[in-house]
PDB file of C-alpha atoms in Angstrom:
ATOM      1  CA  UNK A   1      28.695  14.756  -1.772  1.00 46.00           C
ATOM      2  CA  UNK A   2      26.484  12.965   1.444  1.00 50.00           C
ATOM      3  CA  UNK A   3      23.597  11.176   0.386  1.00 48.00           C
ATOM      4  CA  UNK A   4      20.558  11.714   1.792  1.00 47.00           C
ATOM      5  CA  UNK A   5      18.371   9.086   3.325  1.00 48.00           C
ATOM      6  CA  UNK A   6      14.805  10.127   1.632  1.00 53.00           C
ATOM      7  CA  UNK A   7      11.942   9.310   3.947  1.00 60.00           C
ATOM      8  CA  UNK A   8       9.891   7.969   1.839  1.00 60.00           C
ATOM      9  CA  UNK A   9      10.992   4.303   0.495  1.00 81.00           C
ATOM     10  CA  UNK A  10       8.029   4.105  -1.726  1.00 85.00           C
ATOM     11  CA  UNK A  11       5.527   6.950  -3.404  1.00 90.00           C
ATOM     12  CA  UNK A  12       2.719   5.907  -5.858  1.00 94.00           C
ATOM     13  CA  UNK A  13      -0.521   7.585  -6.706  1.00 95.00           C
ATOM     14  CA  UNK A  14      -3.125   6.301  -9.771  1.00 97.00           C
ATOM     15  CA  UNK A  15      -6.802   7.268 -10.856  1.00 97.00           C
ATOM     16  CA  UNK A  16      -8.970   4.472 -11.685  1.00 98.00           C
ATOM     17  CA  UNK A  17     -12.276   4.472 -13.524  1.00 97.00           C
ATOM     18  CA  UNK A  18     -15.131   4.097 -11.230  1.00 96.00           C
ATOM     19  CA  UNK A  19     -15.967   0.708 -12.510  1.00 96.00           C
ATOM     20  CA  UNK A  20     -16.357  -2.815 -10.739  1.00 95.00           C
ATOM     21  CA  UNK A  21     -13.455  -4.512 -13.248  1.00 95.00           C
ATOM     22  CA  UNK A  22     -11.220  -1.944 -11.945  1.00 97.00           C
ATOM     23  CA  UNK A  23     -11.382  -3.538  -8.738  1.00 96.00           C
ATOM     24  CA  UNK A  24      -9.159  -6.314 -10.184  1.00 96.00           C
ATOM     25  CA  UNK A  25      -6.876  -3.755 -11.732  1.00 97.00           C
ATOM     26  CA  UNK A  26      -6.455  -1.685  -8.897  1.00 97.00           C
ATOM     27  CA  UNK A  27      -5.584  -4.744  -6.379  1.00 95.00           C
ATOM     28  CA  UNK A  28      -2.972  -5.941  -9.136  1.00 96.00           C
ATOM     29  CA  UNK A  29      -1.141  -2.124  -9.192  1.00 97.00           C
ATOM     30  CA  UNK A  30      -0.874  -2.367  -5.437  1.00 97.00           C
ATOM     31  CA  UNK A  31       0.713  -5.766  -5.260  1.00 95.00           C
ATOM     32  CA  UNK A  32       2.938  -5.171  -7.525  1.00 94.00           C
ATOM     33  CA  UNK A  33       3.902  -1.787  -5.764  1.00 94.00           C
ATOM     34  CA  UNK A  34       3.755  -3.742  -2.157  1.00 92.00           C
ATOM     35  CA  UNK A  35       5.593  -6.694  -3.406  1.00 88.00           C
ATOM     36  CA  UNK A  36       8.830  -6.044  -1.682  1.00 85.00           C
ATOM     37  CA  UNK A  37       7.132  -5.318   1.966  1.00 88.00           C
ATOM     38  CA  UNK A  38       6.597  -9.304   2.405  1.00 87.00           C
ATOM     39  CA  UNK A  39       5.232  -8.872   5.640  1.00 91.00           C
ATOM     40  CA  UNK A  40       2.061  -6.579   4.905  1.00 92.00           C
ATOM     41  CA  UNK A  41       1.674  -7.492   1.705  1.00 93.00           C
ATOM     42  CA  UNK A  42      -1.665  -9.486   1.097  1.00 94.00           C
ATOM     43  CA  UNK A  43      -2.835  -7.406   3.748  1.00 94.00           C
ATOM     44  CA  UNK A  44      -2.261  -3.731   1.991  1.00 95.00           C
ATOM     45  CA  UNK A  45      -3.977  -5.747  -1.208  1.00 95.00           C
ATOM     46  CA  UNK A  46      -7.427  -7.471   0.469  1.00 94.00           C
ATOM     47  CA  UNK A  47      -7.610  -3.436   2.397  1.00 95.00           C
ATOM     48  CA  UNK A  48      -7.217  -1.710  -0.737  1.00 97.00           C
ATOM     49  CA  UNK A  49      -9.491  -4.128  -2.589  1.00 95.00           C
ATOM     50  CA  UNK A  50     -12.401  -3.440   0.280  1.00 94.00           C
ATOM     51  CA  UNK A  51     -11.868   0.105   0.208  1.00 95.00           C
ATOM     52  CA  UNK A  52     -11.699   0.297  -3.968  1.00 96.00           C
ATOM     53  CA  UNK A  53     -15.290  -1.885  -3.380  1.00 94.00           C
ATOM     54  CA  UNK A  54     -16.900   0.457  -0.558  1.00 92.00           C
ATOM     55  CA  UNK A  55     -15.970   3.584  -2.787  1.00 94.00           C
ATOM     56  CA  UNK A  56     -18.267   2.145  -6.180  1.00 94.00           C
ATOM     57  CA  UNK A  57     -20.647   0.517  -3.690  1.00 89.00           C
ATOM     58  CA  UNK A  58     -21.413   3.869  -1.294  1.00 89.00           C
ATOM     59  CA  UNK A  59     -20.359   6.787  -3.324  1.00 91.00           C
ATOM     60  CA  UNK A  60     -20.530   8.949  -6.339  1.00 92.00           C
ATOM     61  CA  UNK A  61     -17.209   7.141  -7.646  1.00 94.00           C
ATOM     62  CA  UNK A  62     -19.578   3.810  -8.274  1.00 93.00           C
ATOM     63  CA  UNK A  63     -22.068   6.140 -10.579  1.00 93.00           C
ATOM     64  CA  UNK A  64     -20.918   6.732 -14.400  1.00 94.00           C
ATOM     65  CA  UNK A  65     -17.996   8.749 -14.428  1.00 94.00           C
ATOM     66  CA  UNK A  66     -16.926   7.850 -11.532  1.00 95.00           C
ATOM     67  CA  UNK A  67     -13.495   7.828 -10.153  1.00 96.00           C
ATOM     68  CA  UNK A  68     -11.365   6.137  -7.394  1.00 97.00           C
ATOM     69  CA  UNK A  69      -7.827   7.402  -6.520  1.00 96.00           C
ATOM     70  CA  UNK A  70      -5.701   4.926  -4.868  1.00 97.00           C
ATOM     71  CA  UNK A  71      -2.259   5.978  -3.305  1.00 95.00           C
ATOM     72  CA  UNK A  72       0.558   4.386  -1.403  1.00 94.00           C
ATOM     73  CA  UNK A  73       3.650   5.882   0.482  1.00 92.00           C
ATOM     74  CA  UNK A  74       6.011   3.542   1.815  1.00 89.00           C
ATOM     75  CA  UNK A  75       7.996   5.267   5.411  1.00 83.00           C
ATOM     76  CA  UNK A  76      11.872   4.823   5.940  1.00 76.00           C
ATOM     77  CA  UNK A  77      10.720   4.334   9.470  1.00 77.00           C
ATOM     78  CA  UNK A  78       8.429   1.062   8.803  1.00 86.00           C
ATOM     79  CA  UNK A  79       5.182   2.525   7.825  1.00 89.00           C
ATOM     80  CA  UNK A  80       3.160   1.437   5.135  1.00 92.00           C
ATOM     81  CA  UNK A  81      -0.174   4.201   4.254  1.00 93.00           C
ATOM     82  CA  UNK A  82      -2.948   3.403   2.046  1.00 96.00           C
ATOM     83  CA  UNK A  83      -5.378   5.590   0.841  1.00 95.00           C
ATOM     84  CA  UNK A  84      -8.137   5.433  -1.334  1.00 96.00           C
ATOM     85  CA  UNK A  85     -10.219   8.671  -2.332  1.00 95.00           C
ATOM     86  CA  UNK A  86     -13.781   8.440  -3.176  1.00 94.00           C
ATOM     87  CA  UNK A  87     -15.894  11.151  -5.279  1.00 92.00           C
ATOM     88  CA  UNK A  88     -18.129  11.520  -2.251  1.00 90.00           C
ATOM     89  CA  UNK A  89     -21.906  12.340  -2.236  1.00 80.00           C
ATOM     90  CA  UNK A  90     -22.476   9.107  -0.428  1.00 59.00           C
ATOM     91  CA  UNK A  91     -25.745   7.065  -0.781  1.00 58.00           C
ATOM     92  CA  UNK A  92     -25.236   5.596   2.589  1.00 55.00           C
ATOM     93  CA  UNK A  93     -22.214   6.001   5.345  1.00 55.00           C
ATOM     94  CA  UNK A  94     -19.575   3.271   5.844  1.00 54.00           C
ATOM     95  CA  UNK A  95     -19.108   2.172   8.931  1.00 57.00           C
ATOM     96  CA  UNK A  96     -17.884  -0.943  10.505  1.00 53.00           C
ATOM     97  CA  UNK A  97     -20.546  -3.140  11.355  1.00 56.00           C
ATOM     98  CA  UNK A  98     -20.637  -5.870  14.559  1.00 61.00           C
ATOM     99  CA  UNK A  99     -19.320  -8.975  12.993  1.00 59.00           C
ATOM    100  CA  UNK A 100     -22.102 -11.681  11.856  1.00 61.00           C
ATOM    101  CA  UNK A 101     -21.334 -14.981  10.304  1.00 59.00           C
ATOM    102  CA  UNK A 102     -25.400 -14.970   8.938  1.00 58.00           C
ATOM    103  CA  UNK A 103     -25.320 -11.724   7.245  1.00 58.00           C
ATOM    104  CA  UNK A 104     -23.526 -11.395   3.780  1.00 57.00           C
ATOM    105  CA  UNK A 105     -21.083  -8.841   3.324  1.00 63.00           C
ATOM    106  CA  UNK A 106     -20.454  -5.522   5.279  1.00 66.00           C
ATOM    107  CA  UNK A 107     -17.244  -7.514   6.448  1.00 71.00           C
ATOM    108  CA  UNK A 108     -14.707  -5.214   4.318  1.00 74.00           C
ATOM    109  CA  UNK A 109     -13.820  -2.704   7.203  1.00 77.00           C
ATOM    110  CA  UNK A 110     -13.922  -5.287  10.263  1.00 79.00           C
ATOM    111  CA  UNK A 111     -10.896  -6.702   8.001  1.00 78.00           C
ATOM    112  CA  UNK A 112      -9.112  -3.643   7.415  1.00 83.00           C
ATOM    113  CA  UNK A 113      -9.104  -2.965  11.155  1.00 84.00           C
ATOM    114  CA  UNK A 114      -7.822  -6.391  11.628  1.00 84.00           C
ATOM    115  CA  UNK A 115      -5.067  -6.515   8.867  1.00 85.00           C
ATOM    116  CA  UNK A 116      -4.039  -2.692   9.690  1.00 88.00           C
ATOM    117  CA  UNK A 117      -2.556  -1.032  12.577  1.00 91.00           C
ATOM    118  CA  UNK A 118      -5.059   1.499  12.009  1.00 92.00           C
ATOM    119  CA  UNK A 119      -7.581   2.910   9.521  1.00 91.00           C
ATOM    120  CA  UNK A 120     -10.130   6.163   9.070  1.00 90.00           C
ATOM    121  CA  UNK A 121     -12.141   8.052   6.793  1.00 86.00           C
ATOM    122  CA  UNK A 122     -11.673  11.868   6.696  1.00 84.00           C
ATOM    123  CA  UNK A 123     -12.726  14.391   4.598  1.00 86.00           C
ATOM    124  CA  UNK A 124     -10.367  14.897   1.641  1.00 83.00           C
ATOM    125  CA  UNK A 125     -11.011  18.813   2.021  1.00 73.00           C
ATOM    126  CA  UNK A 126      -9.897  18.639   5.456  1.00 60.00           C
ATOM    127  CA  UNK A 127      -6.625  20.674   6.241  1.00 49.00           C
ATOM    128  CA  UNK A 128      -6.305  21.273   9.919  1.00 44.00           C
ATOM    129  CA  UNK A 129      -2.982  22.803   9.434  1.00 42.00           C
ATOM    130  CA  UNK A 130      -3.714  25.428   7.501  1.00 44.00           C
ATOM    131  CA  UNK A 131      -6.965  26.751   9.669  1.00 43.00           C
ATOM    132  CA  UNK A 132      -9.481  25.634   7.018  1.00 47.00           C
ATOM    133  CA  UNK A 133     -12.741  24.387   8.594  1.00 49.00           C
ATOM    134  CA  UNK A 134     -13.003  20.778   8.736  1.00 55.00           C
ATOM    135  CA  UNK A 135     -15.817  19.185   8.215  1.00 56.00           C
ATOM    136  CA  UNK A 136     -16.594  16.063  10.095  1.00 57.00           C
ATOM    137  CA  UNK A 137     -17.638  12.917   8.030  1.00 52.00           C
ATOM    138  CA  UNK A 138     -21.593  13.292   9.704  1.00 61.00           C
ATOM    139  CA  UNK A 139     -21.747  16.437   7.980  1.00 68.00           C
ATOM    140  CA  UNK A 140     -19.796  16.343   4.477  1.00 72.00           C
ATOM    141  CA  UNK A 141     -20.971  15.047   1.259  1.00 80.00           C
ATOM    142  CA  UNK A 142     -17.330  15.949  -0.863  1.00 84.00           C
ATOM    143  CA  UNK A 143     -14.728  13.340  -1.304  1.00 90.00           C
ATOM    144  CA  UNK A 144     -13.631  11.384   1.360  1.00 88.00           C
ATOM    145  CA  UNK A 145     -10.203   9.471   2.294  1.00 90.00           C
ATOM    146  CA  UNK A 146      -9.996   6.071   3.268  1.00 91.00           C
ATOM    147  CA  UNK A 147      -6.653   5.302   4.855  1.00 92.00           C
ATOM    148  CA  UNK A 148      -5.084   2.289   6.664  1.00 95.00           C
ATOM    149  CA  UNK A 149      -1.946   2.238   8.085  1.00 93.00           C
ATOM    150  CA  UNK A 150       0.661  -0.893   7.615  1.00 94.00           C
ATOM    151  CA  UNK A 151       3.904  -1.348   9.909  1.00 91.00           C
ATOM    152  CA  UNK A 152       6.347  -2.871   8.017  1.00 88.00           C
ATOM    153  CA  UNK A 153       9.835  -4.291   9.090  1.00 80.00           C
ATOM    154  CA  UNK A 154      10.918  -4.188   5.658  1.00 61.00           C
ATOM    155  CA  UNK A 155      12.701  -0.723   4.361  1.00 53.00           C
ATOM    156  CA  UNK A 156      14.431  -0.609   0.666  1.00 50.00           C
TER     157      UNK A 156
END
């Protein structure tokens, strides 16, 4: 029998309560998941934390109930893709803001686009693929997805 060199060199999805302790919990479950890609590692975990935040802070996820859905998938090819998903109805839009050393906070997502190669927000409805309409952040209150993307020169 071949073997088969699967594409994916790490998979991992988990649902947290909607709660600011889980902040802590959720940032632990991602290092431990990351620990083995040395090279984006405290990055994935600072991104992840900042998204986990933004989602209580700006969306229905922060309100009791709530839920935030954090997920990982490691690439063969070197790529590293966080996502977090929010309960959406947001109270007010994230956005990156111009940096400003005098005004706390609203630094999370100028670090996430330094520590990533990339990041976004889409609609979690959205499927392009399949001809469903997709709704553009401006105009969708549903769940979103946060991503950032991590290259990676470590593969398992």
């Amino acid at each position: 029998m071949e073997d088969v060199l699967s594409p994916f060199t790490l998979s991992a999805y988990r649902c947290f309560p909607g709660v600011a302790e889980q902040c802590r919990e959720a940032r632990l479950w991602v290092r431990t998941l990351v620990r083995d890609f040395h090279d984006v590692a405290d990055a994935v975990e600072v991104v992840a934390s900042e998204f986990f935040s933004n989602a209580l802070r700006h969306t229905a996820s922060g309100r009791p109930g709530g839920e935030v859905d954090v997920g990982l998938v490691g690439l063969a090819a070197g790529v590293l893709h966080l996502e977090v998903i929010d309960q959406g109805q947001a109270t007010t839009r994230a956005e990156r803001q111009p940096f400003d050393l005098m005004r706390p906070g609203g630094c999370g997502l100028v670090l996430a686009a330094v520590l990533s190669h990339g990041w976004g927000r889409v609609p979690a409805e959205a499927d392009p693929c399949c001809g469903v309409h997709t709704p553009t952040p401006d105009d969708y209150t549903g769940p979103m997805v946060t991503w950032a993307h991590f290259h990676t020169r470590i593969r398992r």
